[in-house]
Amino acid sequence: NLLLEALYTGERYVSGDNANVLPQVDGSTLINLAVSRQLQNYHVGLRVNNLSNRKYDDFVTPFGVNPAPERNYRLEVGVEL
C-alpha cells in the first residue's frame, strides 16, 4: 500500500488573542508519505511525516511558540497472532 497525504491548515489567530488584534499565524501544508506491506500474518510499514521538512509553528500564543516537528520517520512491524 502507498499513502500520500497533504494536510492544509489555513491562517489562524494566535491562541488566547480573544480580540483578534495580533497578526494571524501563516497557514501551512504538510506532506506525509507511507508505504506498507502485508506478508502472510506480518505487517511492515514505513511512514515519513513532514516529507518536505517544512518549518512551521504548531501552537502560537502571545507568550511564545511551539515549533512543529521537523521531518520524522516511523517504522512499524507487527504480527497477527
mmCIF file of C-alpha atoms in Angstrom, residues 25-73:
data_model
loop_
_atom_site.group_PDB
_atom_site.id
_atom_site.type_symbol
_atom_site.label_atom_id
_atom_site.label_comp_id
_atom_site.label_asym_id
_atom_site.label_seq_id
_atom_site.Cartn_x
_atom_site.Cartn_y
_atom_site.Cartn_z
ATOM 1 C CA VAL A 25 -0.283 32.827 12.035
ATOM 2 C CA ASP A 26 0.568 31.793 8.459
ATOM 3 C CA GLY A 27 -1.102 28.740 7.006
ATOM 4 C CA SER A 28 0.882 25.649 6.078
ATOM 5 C CA THR A 29 0.673 22.473 4.037
ATOM 6 C CA LEU A 30 2.191 19.303 5.396
ATOM 7 C CA ILE A 31 3.044 16.336 3.147
ATOM 8 C CA ASN A 32 3.314 12.813 4.575
ATOM 9 C CA LEU A 33 4.218 9.575 2.804
ATOM 10 C CA ALA A 34 3.703 5.990 3.938
ATOM 11 C CA VAL A 35 4.288 2.554 2.443
ATOM 12 C CA SER A 36 3.213 -0.744 3.951
ATOM 13 C CA ARG A 37 3.182 -4.395 3.067
ATOM 14 C CA GLN A 38 1.259 -7.372 4.416
ATOM 15 C CA LEU A 39 3.189 -10.673 4.249
ATOM 16 C CA GLN A 40 1.109 -13.599 5.495
ATOM 17 C CA ASN A 41 0.455 -12.667 9.132
ATOM 18 C CA TYR A 42 3.185 -9.978 9.273
ATOM 19 C CA HIS A 43 2.801 -6.272 8.625
ATOM 20 C CA VAL A 44 5.705 -3.934 7.793
ATOM 21 C CA GLY A 45 5.368 -0.204 7.186
ATOM 22 C CA LEU A 46 7.408 2.967 6.927
ATOM 23 C CA ARG A 47 5.992 6.469 7.331
ATOM 24 C CA VAL A 48 7.702 9.806 6.706
ATOM 25 C CA ASN A 49 5.983 12.782 8.309
ATOM 26 C CA ASN A 50 6.703 16.321 7.056
ATOM 27 C CA LEU A 51 8.346 14.984 3.906
ATOM 28 C CA SER A 52 9.439 18.455 2.735
ATOM 29 C CA ASN A 53 10.881 19.253 6.204
ATOM 30 C CA ARG A 54 8.796 22.435 6.349
ATOM 31 C CA LYS A 55 9.430 24.711 9.325
ATOM 32 C CA TYR A 56 6.196 25.981 10.857
ATOM 33 C CA ASP A 57 4.721 26.723 14.253
ATOM 34 C CA ASP A 58 2.291 24.186 15.644
ATOM 35 C CA PHE A 59 0.911 26.296 18.506
ATOM 36 C CA VAL A 60 1.239 30.062 18.964
ATOM 37 C CA THR A 61 0.317 32.194 21.986
ATOM 38 C CA PRO A 62 1.081 35.831 22.828
ATOM 39 C CA PHE A 63 3.875 34.484 25.060
ATOM 40 C CA GLY A 64 5.677 32.158 22.651
ATOM 41 C CA VAL A 65 5.519 29.468 20.015
ATOM 42 C CA ASN A 66 5.730 25.703 19.902
ATOM 43 C CA PRO A 67 7.512 24.692 16.680
ATOM 44 C CA ALA A 68 6.117 21.660 14.888
ATOM 45 C CA PRO A 69 8.277 18.560 14.492
ATOM 46 C CA GLU A 70 10.707 18.529 11.593
ATOM 47 C CA ARG A 71 10.828 15.550 9.230
ATOM 48 C CA ASN A 72 10.481 12.350 11.220
ATOM 49 C CA TYR A 73 10.172 8.652 10.491
#
